[in-house]
GROMACS .gro file of C-alpha atoms in nm:
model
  175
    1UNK     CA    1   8.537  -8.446   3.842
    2UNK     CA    2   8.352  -8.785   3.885
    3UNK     CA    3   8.058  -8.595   4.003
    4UNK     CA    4   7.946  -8.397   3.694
    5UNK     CA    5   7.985  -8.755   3.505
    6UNK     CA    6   7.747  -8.912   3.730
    7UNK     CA    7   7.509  -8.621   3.772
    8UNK     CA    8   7.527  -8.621   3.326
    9UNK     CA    9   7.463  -8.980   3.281
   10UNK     CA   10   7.171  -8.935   3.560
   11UNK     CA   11   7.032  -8.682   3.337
   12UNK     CA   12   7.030  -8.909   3.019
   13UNK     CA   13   6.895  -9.148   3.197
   14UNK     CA   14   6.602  -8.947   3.274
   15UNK     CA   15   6.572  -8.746   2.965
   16UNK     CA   16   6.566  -9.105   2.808
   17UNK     CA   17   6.272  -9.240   3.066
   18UNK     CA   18   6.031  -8.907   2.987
   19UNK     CA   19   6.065  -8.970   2.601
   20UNK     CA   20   5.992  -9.324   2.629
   21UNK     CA   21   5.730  -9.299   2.906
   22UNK     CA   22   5.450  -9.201   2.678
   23UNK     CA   23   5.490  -9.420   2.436
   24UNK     CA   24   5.474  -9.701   2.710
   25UNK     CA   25   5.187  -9.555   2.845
   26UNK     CA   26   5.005  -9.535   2.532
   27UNK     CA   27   5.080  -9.929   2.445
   28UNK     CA   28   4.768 -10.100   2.285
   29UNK     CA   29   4.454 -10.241   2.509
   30UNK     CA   30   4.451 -10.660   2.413
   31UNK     CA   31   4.177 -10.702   2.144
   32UNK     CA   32   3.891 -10.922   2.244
   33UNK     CA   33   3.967 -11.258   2.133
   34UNK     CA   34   3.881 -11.646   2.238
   35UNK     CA   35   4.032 -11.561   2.628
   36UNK     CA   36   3.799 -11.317   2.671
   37UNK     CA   37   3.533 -11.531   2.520
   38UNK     CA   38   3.605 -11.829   2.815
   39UNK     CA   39   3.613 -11.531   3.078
   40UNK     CA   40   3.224 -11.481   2.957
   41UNK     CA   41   3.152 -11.798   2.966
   42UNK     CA   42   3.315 -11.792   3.310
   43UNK     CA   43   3.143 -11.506   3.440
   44UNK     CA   44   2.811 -11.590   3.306
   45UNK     CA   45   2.824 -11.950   3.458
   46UNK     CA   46   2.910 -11.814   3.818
   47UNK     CA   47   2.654 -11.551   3.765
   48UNK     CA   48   2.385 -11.859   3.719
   49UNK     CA   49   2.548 -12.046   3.981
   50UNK     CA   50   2.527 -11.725   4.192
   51UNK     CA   51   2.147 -11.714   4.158
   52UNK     CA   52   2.079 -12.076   4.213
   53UNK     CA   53   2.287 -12.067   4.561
   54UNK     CA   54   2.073 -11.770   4.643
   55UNK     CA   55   1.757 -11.952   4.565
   56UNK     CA   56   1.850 -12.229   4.774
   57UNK     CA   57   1.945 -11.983   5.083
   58UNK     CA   58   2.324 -12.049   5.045
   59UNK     CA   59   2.375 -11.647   5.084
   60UNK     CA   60   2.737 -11.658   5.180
   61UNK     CA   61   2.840 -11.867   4.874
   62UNK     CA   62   2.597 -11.665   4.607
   63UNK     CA   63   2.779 -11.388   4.760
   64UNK     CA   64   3.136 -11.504   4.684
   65UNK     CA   65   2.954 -11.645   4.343
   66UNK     CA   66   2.903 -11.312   4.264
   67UNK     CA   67   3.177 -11.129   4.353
   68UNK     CA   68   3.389 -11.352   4.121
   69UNK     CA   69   3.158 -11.301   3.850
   70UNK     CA   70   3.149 -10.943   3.900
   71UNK     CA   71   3.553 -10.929   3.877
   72UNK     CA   72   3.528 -11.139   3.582
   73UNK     CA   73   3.250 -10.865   3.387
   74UNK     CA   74   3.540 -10.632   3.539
   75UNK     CA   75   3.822 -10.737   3.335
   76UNK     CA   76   3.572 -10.768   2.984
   77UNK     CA   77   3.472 -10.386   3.054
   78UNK     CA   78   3.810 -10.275   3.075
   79UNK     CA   79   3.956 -10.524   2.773
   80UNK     CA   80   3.653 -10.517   2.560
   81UNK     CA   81   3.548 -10.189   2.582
   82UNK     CA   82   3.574 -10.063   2.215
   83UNK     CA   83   3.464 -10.380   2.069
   84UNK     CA   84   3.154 -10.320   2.325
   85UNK     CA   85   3.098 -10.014   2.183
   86UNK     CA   86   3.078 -10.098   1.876
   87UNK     CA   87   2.792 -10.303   1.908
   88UNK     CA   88   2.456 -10.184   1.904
   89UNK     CA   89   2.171 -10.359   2.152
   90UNK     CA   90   1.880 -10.522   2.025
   91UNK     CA   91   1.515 -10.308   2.136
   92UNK     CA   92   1.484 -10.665   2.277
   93UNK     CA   93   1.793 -10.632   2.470
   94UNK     CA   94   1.708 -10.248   2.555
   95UNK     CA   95   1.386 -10.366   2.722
   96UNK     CA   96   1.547 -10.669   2.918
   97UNK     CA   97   1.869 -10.386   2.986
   98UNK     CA   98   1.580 -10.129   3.128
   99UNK     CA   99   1.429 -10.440   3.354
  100UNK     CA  100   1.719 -10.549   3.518
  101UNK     CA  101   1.805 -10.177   3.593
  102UNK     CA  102   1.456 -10.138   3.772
  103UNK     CA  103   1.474 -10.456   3.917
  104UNK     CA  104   1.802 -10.437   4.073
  105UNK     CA  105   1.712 -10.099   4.184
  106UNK     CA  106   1.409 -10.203   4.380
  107UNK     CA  107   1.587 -10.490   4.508
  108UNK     CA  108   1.847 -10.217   4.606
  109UNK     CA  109   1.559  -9.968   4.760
  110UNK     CA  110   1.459 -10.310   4.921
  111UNK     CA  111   1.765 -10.394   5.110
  112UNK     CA  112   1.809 -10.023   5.233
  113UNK     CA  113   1.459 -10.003   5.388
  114UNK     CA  114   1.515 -10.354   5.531
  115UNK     CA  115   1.863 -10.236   5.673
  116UNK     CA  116   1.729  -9.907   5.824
  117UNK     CA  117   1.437 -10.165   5.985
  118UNK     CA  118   1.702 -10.337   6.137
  119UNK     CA  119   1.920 -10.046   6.274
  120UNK     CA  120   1.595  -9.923   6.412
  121UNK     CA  121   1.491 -10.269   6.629
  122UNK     CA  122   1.860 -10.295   6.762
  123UNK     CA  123   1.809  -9.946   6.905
  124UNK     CA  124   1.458 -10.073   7.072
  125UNK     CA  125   1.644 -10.400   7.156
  126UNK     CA  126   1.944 -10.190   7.318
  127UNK     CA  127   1.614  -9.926   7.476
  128UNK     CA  128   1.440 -10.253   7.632
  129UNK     CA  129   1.762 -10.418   7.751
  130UNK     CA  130   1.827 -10.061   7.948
  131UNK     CA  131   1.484 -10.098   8.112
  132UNK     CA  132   1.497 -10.446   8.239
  133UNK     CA  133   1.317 -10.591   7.974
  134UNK     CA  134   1.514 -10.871   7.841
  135UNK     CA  135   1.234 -11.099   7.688
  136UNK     CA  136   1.117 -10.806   7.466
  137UNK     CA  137   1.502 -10.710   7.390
  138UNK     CA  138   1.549 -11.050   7.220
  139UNK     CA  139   1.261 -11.014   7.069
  140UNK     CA  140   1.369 -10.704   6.881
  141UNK     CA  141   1.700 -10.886   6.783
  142UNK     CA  142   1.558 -11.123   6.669
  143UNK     CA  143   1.373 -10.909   6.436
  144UNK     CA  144   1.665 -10.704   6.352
  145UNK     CA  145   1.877 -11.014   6.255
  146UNK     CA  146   1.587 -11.145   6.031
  147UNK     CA  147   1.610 -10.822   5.832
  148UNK     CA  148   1.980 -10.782   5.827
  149UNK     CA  149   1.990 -11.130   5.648
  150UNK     CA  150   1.681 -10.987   5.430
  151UNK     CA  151   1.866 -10.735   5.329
  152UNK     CA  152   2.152 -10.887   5.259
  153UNK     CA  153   1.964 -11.135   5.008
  154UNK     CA  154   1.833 -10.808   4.865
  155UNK     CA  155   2.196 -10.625   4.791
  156UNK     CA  156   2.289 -10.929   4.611
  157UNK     CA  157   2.020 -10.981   4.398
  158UNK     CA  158   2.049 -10.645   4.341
  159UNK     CA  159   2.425 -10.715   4.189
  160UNK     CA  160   2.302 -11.018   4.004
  161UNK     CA  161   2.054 -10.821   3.845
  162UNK     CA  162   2.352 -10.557   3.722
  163UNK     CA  163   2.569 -10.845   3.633
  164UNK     CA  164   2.290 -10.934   3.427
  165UNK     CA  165   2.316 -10.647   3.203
  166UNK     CA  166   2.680 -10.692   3.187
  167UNK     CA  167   2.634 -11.068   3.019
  168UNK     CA  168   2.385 -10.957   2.789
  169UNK     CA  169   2.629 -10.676   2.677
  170UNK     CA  170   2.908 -10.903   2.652
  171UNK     CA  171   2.648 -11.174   2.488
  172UNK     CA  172   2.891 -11.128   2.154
  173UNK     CA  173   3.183 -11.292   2.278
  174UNK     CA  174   2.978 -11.579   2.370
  175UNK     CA  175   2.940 -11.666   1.910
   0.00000   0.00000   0.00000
């Protein structure tokens, strides 16, 4: 007899979970307020940061500059959303939006020809290495480093450029 208790108190248990699941699920998104206001000032500073470090040849750190940044925008597209919405761009900010989305895809279009360059010279390196030649092997590593570094210079400026967009979208929270 202890059985059919258990299995009925199991079952109001999970009657009661699938009625209040949706309303859980539905709970409000957090309004954009003063926090998200310091997390744009955050972002925008690393984002500046970012670009300075890669001006100055400091790749790895613009890289880790950036990445924070980029988790920072993260967090104000998911929070912020409506309130982004809402607001309508400038033609100024359209034209400085349609910029950075040609920049960062030339610096994108950049990086890929540079990394397909560099794919290509490791396979002549690895070719001359087979045939003895050793002194023309390095050579083509060398070569093939230079443009892996290139290109890595170019896929981050390519994701400054986006992040760009994303601080001038998010400009409002900054007044």
């Amino acid at each position: 007899m202890p059985f059919p208790r258990v299995s009925r108190l199991l079952l109001v248990l999970f009657l009661t979970v699938m009625v209040a699941a949706p309303g859980l699920a539905q709970s409000k998104s957090p309004e954009c307020g003063p926090d998200h206001a310091i997390i744009y000032k955050r972002a925008s500073a690393l984002l500046d940061k970012a670009e300075k470090k890669l001006n100055n040849h400091y790749t790895a750190e613009a890289k880790a500059l950036v990445k924070e940044a980029n988790s920072l925008f993260s967090i104000l597209v998911k929070e912020c959303s409506r309130a982004q919405k809402e607001r309508v761009l400038t033609d100024k900010e359209l034209q400085q939006e349609a910029i950075n989305k040609k920049l960062s895809q030339d610096a994108l279009a950049q990086a890929e020809r540079l990394m397909q360059s560099a794919q290509e010279k490791e396979k002549k390196s690895q070719q001359a290495e087979a045939r003895g030649q050793s002194e023309l092997s390095l050579s083509y590593q060398r070569q093939a480093k230079d443009e892996y570094e290139r290109a890595h210079v170019q896929f981050i400026k390519a994701e400054i450029y986006a992040l760009r967009n994303q601080q001038m979208i998010f400009r409002f929270l900054h007044k």
